[in-house]
PDB file of C-alpha atoms in Angstrom:
ATOM      1  CA  UNK A   1     -84.395  20.289  28.237  1.00 57.00           C
ATOM      2  CA  UNK A   2     -81.682  18.872  26.235  1.00 64.00           C
ATOM      3  CA  UNK A   3     -82.762  21.640  23.486  1.00 64.00           C
ATOM      4  CA  UNK A   4     -83.779  24.209  26.404  1.00 61.00           C
ATOM      5  CA  UNK A   5     -79.990  23.735  27.928  1.00 61.00           C
ATOM      6  CA  UNK A   6     -77.956  24.082  24.455  1.00 63.00           C
ATOM      7  CA  UNK A   7     -79.840  27.431  23.866  1.00 69.00           C
ATOM      8  CA  UNK A   8     -79.289  28.855  26.822  1.00 70.00           C
ATOM      9  CA  UNK A   9     -76.369  27.095  28.004  1.00 77.00           C
ATOM     10  CA  UNK A  10     -73.974  30.694  27.991  1.00 82.00           C
ATOM     11  CA  UNK A  11     -76.618  32.874  29.767  1.00 85.00           C
ATOM     12  CA  UNK A  12     -76.352  29.936  32.536  1.00 87.00           C
ATOM     13  CA  UNK A  13     -72.778  29.478  32.536  1.00 91.00           C
ATOM     14  CA  UNK A  14     -72.885  32.891  33.562  1.00 93.00           C
ATOM     15  CA  UNK A  15     -75.314  33.435  35.830  1.00 93.00           C
ATOM     16  CA  UNK A  16     -73.595  31.007  37.720  1.00 94.00           C
ATOM     17  CA  UNK A  17     -70.109  33.063  37.777  1.00 95.00           C
ATOM     18  CA  UNK A  18     -72.051  36.057  38.073  1.00 96.00           C
ATOM     19  CA  UNK A  19     -73.784  34.855  41.417  1.00 96.00           C
ATOM     20  CA  UNK A  20     -70.898  34.684  43.274  1.00 97.00           C
ATOM     21  CA  UNK A  21     -70.154  38.652  42.683  1.00 97.00           C
ATOM     22  CA  UNK A  22     -71.110  41.555  45.088  1.00 97.00           C
ATOM     23  CA  UNK A  23     -70.337  44.537  44.874  1.00 96.00           C
ATOM     24  CA  UNK A  24     -70.714  47.999  46.742  1.00 95.00           C
ATOM     25  CA  UNK A  25     -71.171  51.138  45.638  1.00 96.00           C
ATOM     26  CA  UNK A  26     -67.368  53.059  46.999  1.00 96.00           C
ATOM     27  CA  UNK A  27     -66.915  55.792  48.775  1.00 97.00           C
ATOM     28  CA  UNK A  28     -64.173  57.306  50.541  1.00 97.00           C
ATOM     29  CA  UNK A  29     -62.790  54.643  53.730  1.00 98.00           C
ATOM     30  CA  UNK A  30     -60.326  54.412  56.450  1.00 98.00           C
ATOM     31  CA  UNK A  31     -58.509  51.758  55.017  1.00 98.00           C
ATOM     32  CA  UNK A  32     -58.784  48.621  51.992  1.00 98.00           C
ATOM     33  CA  UNK A  33     -58.120  45.244  53.387  1.00 98.00           C
ATOM     34  CA  UNK A  34     -56.669  42.936  50.473  1.00 98.00           C
ATOM     35  CA  UNK A  35     -57.317  39.219  51.142  1.00 97.00           C
ATOM     36  CA  UNK A  36     -54.224  36.977  49.882  1.00 94.00           C
ATOM     37  CA  UNK A  37     -54.415  34.174  48.199  1.00 87.00           C
ATOM     38  CA  UNK A  38     -54.741  34.881  44.381  1.00 87.00           C
ATOM     39  CA  UNK A  39     -50.791  34.673  42.542  1.00 87.00           C
ATOM     40  CA  UNK A  40     -52.409  36.745  39.861  1.00 90.00           C
ATOM     41  CA  UNK A  41     -51.480  39.957  41.794  1.00 95.00           C
ATOM     42  CA  UNK A  42     -54.724  41.192  40.475  1.00 96.00           C
ATOM     43  CA  UNK A  43     -56.008  41.849  44.020  1.00 97.00           C
ATOM     44  CA  UNK A  44     -52.891  43.910  44.755  1.00 97.00           C
ATOM     45  CA  UNK A  45     -53.482  46.294  41.401  1.00 98.00           C
ATOM     46  CA  UNK A  46     -56.874  46.622  41.837  1.00 98.00           C
ATOM     47  CA  UNK A  47     -56.688  47.893  46.030  1.00 98.00           C
ATOM     48  CA  UNK A  48     -53.504  49.837  44.554  1.00 98.00           C
ATOM     49  CA  UNK A  49     -55.438  51.305  41.924  1.00 98.00           C
ATOM     50  CA  UNK A  50     -58.284  52.420  44.425  1.00 98.00           C
ATOM     51  CA  UNK A  51     -55.941  54.396  47.209  1.00 98.00           C
ATOM     52  CA  UNK A  52     -54.305  55.913  44.206  1.00 98.00           C
ATOM     53  CA  UNK A  53     -57.443  57.674  43.755  1.00 98.00           C
ATOM     54  CA  UNK A  54     -58.231  58.464  47.347  1.00 97.00           C
ATOM     55  CA  UNK A  55     -60.690  55.583  48.832  1.00 98.00           C
ATOM     56  CA  UNK A  56     -58.788  54.434  51.583  1.00 98.00           C
ATOM     57  CA  UNK A  57     -55.868  56.076  53.497  1.00 97.00           C
ATOM     58  CA  UNK A  58     -53.993  52.200  54.538  1.00 98.00           C
ATOM     59  CA  UNK A  59     -53.454  49.029  52.787  1.00 98.00           C
ATOM     60  CA  UNK A  60     -54.277  46.306  55.189  1.00 98.00           C
ATOM     61  CA  UNK A  61     -53.572  42.929  54.785  1.00 96.00           C
ATOM     62  CA  UNK A  62     -52.761  39.416  56.557  1.00 94.00           C
ATOM     63  CA  UNK A  63     -50.792  36.688  55.067  1.00 92.00           C
ATOM     64  CA  UNK A  64     -49.129  33.315  55.385  1.00 91.00           C
ATOM     65  CA  UNK A  65     -46.364  31.229  54.879  1.00 87.00           C
ATOM     66  CA  UNK A  66     -46.150  29.815  51.152  1.00 89.00           C
ATOM     67  CA  UNK A  67     -42.815  28.746  52.060  1.00 90.00           C
ATOM     68  CA  UNK A  68     -40.164  27.913  55.000  1.00 90.00           C
ATOM     69  CA  UNK A  69     -39.550  31.349  55.625  1.00 87.00           C
ATOM     70  CA  UNK A  70     -41.568  33.397  52.610  1.00 89.00           C
ATOM     71  CA  UNK A  71     -44.827  34.340  53.086  1.00 91.00           C
ATOM     72  CA  UNK A  72     -47.540  35.699  51.116  1.00 93.00           C
ATOM     73  CA  UNK A  73     -47.731  38.868  53.454  1.00 94.00           C
ATOM     74  CA  UNK A  74     -44.448  40.038  52.465  1.00 95.00           C
ATOM     75  CA  UNK A  75     -44.596  39.159  48.338  1.00 95.00           C
ATOM     76  CA  UNK A  76     -47.829  41.573  48.483  1.00 96.00           C
ATOM     77  CA  UNK A  77     -46.182  44.027  50.395  1.00 97.00           C
ATOM     78  CA  UNK A  78     -43.336  44.001  48.079  1.00 96.00           C
ATOM     79  CA  UNK A  79     -45.708  44.538  45.093  1.00 97.00           C
ATOM     80  CA  UNK A  80     -47.737  47.125  46.251  1.00 97.00           C
ATOM     81  CA  UNK A  81     -44.381  49.003  47.158  1.00 98.00           C
ATOM     82  CA  UNK A  82     -43.572  48.405  43.769  1.00 97.00           C
ATOM     83  CA  UNK A  83     -47.048  50.088  42.196  1.00 97.00           C
ATOM     84  CA  UNK A  84     -46.293  53.090  44.148  1.00 97.00           C
ATOM     85  CA  UNK A  85     -48.141  52.754  47.306  1.00 98.00           C
ATOM     86  CA  UNK A  86     -45.476  53.943  50.300  1.00 98.00           C
ATOM     87  CA  UNK A  87     -44.444  51.089  52.787  1.00 96.00           C
ATOM     88  CA  UNK A  88     -45.832  53.174  55.965  1.00 97.00           C
ATOM     89  CA  UNK A  89     -49.224  52.950  54.666  1.00 98.00           C
ATOM     90  CA  UNK A  90     -48.952  49.072  54.397  1.00 98.00           C
ATOM     91  CA  UNK A  91     -49.699  46.974  57.251  1.00 96.00           C
ATOM     92  CA  UNK A  92     -49.256  43.449  57.013  1.00 95.00           C
ATOM     93  CA  UNK A  93     -48.526  40.420  59.304  1.00 93.00           C
ATOM     94  CA  UNK A  94     -48.293  36.714  59.599  1.00 92.00           C
ATOM     95  CA  UNK A  95     -51.959  35.817  60.125  1.00 88.00           C
ATOM     96  CA  UNK A  96     -52.284  33.951  63.127  1.00 83.00           C
ATOM     97  CA  UNK A  97     -54.534  31.555  63.990  1.00 82.00           C
ATOM     98  CA  UNK A  98     -56.934  29.375  60.721  1.00 85.00           C
ATOM     99  CA  UNK A  99     -55.810  29.991  57.733  1.00 89.00           C
ATOM    100  CA  UNK A 100     -59.391  30.514  56.284  1.00 93.00           C
ATOM    101  CA  UNK A 101     -61.274  32.607  54.630  1.00 95.00           C
ATOM    102  CA  UNK A 102     -62.935  33.854  58.032  1.00 95.00           C
ATOM    103  CA  UNK A 103     -59.178  33.259  59.724  1.00 94.00           C
ATOM    104  CA  UNK A 104     -58.257  36.487  57.780  1.00 96.00           C
ATOM    105  CA  UNK A 105     -61.052  38.202  58.655  1.00 97.00           C
ATOM    106  CA  UNK A 106     -60.605  37.824  61.975  1.00 96.00           C
ATOM    107  CA  UNK A 107     -57.263  39.015  61.995  1.00 95.00           C
ATOM    108  CA  UNK A 108     -57.654  41.964  59.304  1.00 97.00           C
ATOM    109  CA  UNK A 109     -60.717  42.983  61.939  1.00 97.00           C
ATOM    110  CA  UNK A 110     -58.423  43.074  64.728  1.00 96.00           C
ATOM    111  CA  UNK A 111     -56.040  45.424  62.842  1.00 96.00           C
ATOM    112  CA  UNK A 112     -58.587  47.645  61.628  1.00 97.00           C
ATOM    113  CA  UNK A 113     -59.569  48.177  65.453  1.00 97.00           C
ATOM    114  CA  UNK A 114     -56.178  48.773  66.416  1.00 96.00           C
ATOM    115  CA  UNK A 115     -55.600  51.790  63.684  1.00 96.00           C
ATOM    116  CA  UNK A 116     -58.913  52.894  65.175  1.00 97.00           C
ATOM    117  CA  UNK A 117     -60.860  52.415  61.551  1.00 97.00           C
ATOM    118  CA  UNK A 118     -64.963  53.024  61.196  1.00 97.00           C
ATOM    119  CA  UNK A 119     -65.123  52.166  57.338  1.00 98.00           C
ATOM    120  CA  UNK A 120     -62.920  49.819  54.979  1.00 98.00           C
ATOM    121  CA  UNK A 121     -63.258  48.756  51.642  1.00 98.00           C
ATOM    122  CA  UNK A 122     -62.420  44.631  51.262  1.00 98.00           C
ATOM    123  CA  UNK A 123     -60.791  43.654  47.715  1.00 98.00           C
ATOM    124  CA  UNK A 124     -61.121  40.059  46.729  1.00 97.00           C
ATOM    125  CA  UNK A 125     -61.192  38.329  43.518  1.00 97.00           C
ATOM    126  CA  UNK A 126     -64.747  38.476  41.933  1.00 97.00           C
ATOM    127  CA  UNK A 127     -65.713  35.262  42.419  1.00 97.00           C
ATOM    128  CA  UNK A 128     -64.819  35.110  45.475  1.00 97.00           C
ATOM    129  CA  UNK A 129     -66.701  38.399  46.934  1.00 98.00           C
ATOM    130  CA  UNK A 130     -69.983  37.053  48.179  1.00 97.00           C
ATOM    131  CA  UNK A 131     -68.824  34.372  50.348  1.00 97.00           C
ATOM    132  CA  UNK A 132     -66.145  37.240  51.663  1.00 98.00           C
ATOM    133  CA  UNK A 133     -68.884  39.674  52.647  1.00 98.00           C
ATOM    134  CA  UNK A 134     -70.435  37.481  54.221  1.00 97.00           C
ATOM    135  CA  UNK A 135     -67.937  35.951  56.325  1.00 97.00           C
ATOM    136  CA  UNK A 136     -67.112  40.037  57.154  1.00 98.00           C
ATOM    137  CA  UNK A 137     -70.271  40.277  57.877  1.00 97.00           C
ATOM    138  CA  UNK A 138     -70.175  37.527  60.339  1.00 95.00           C
ATOM    139  CA  UNK A 139     -66.378  38.201  61.758  1.00 96.00           C
ATOM    140  CA  UNK A 140     -68.057  41.666  62.624  1.00 97.00           C
ATOM    141  CA  UNK A 141     -70.429  40.010  64.713  1.00 96.00           C
ATOM    142  CA  UNK A 142     -68.295  37.395  66.550  1.00 94.00           C
ATOM    143  CA  UNK A 143     -66.128  40.357  67.576  1.00 96.00           C
ATOM    144  CA  UNK A 144     -68.541  42.948  68.047  1.00 96.00           C
ATOM    145  CA  UNK A 145     -67.183  45.031  65.916  1.00 96.00           C
ATOM    146  CA  UNK A 146     -69.712  47.676  64.028  1.00 95.00           C
ATOM    147  CA  UNK A 147     -67.426  48.777  60.955  1.00 97.00           C
ATOM    148  CA  UNK A 148     -68.615  50.395  57.469  1.00 97.00           C
ATOM    149  CA  UNK A 149     -67.412  48.286  54.416  1.00 97.00           C
ATOM    150  CA  UNK A 150     -67.675  47.977  51.219  1.00 98.00           C
ATOM    151  CA  UNK A 151     -66.721  45.569  48.739  1.00 98.00           C
ATOM    152  CA  UNK A 152     -64.953  45.549  45.429  1.00 98.00           C
ATOM    153  CA  UNK A 153     -64.104  42.857  43.188  1.00 98.00           C
ATOM    154  CA  UNK A 154     -61.010  42.233  41.511  1.00 97.00           C
ATOM    155  CA  UNK A 155     -60.840  40.657  38.205  1.00 96.00           C
ATOM    156  CA  UNK A 156     -58.977  37.844  38.207  1.00 96.00           C
ATOM    157  CA  UNK A 157     -57.247  36.237  35.270  1.00 95.00           C
ATOM    158  CA  UNK A 158     -57.793  32.841  36.348  1.00 95.00           C
ATOM    159  CA  UNK A 159     -61.142  32.891  37.029  1.00 96.00           C
ATOM    160  CA  UNK A 160     -62.433  35.185  34.203  1.00 95.00           C
ATOM    161  CA  UNK A 161     -66.200  36.249  34.661  1.00 93.00           C
ATOM    162  CA  UNK A 162     -68.151  35.878  32.419  1.00 89.00           C
ATOM    163  CA  UNK A 163     -66.049  32.619  31.158  1.00 94.00           C
ATOM    164  CA  UNK A 164     -65.149  31.311  33.728  1.00 95.00           C
ATOM    165  CA  UNK A 165     -65.980  28.082  31.445  1.00 94.00           C
ATOM    166  CA  UNK A 166     -63.531  28.423  28.991  1.00 95.00           C
ATOM    167  CA  UNK A 167     -60.209  27.402  31.241  1.00 96.00           C
ATOM    168  CA  UNK A 168     -59.542  25.496  33.291  1.00 97.00           C
ATOM    169  CA  UNK A 169     -58.799  27.394  36.284  1.00 96.00           C
ATOM    170  CA  UNK A 170     -62.384  29.066  36.412  1.00 96.00           C
ATOM    171  CA  UNK A 171     -64.033  25.683  36.188  1.00 96.00           C
ATOM    172  CA  UNK A 172     -61.798  24.519  39.115  1.00 97.00           C
ATOM    173  CA  UNK A 173     -61.952  27.901  41.288  1.00 96.00           C
ATOM    174  CA  UNK A 174     -65.762  28.501  40.794  1.00 97.00           C
ATOM    175  CA  UNK A 175     -66.717  24.328  41.610  1.00 96.00           C
ATOM    176  CA  UNK A 176     -64.087  24.972  45.150  1.00 97.00           C
ATOM    177  CA  UNK A 177     -65.836  28.394  45.958  1.00 97.00           C
ATOM    178  CA  UNK A 178     -69.404  27.221  45.917  1.00 97.00           C
ATOM    179  CA  UNK A 179     -68.451  24.240  47.548  1.00 96.00           C
ATOM    180  CA  UNK A 180     -66.776  26.550  50.021  1.00 96.00           C
ATOM    181  CA  UNK A 181     -69.969  28.653  50.274  1.00 96.00           C
ATOM    182  CA  UNK A 182     -72.181  25.934  51.322  1.00 95.00           C
ATOM    183  CA  UNK A 183     -69.798  24.572  53.902  1.00 94.00           C
ATOM    184  CA  UNK A 184     -69.692  28.149  55.089  1.00 90.00           C
ATOM    185  CA  UNK A 185     -73.754  27.928  55.794  1.00 89.00           C
ATOM    186  CA  UNK A 186     -73.887  24.809  57.514  1.00 91.00           C
ATOM    187  CA  UNK A 187     -70.720  25.531  59.606  1.00 87.00           C
ATOM    188  CA  UNK A 188     -71.906  28.998  60.357  1.00 80.00           C
TER     189      UNK A 188
END
């Protein structure tokens, strides 16, 4: 067993990370929804790349307070504008209710409903895509919404897939993501 683990350590670690990744075949959609939570800017960068390719007509995201008077959605919006997205193509607001992936899903889906969107691309960090996909399916069911959505992973330098086990932030985030995934399976 020890020899087996030693020989297959890297493929096993790669699989542990890759199980968390969900990716769809992308097609142009009404909106691009970006999840907050990554200070690296990778999610906005990936969303802007998709926006510039014509994969979405508008960007939608919610945020939360980072410090008094400083909100994540404001920082995300400024960054997207700096990267070339017109401010009128961004719908950003402060989350109402629970600050979690589920709370964010409920907020973003309500924004999409106001926009009369029929489809969207969800962008989040690679390691967060599988759980996010499941949560958005659950939230749409809860809200009795039927939208077509696809998921696009954004490479996260703090949690590189593959290679997450080589840096502290990668190990920490992968462990936390598995804990959250099991929690959501039990709680919902």
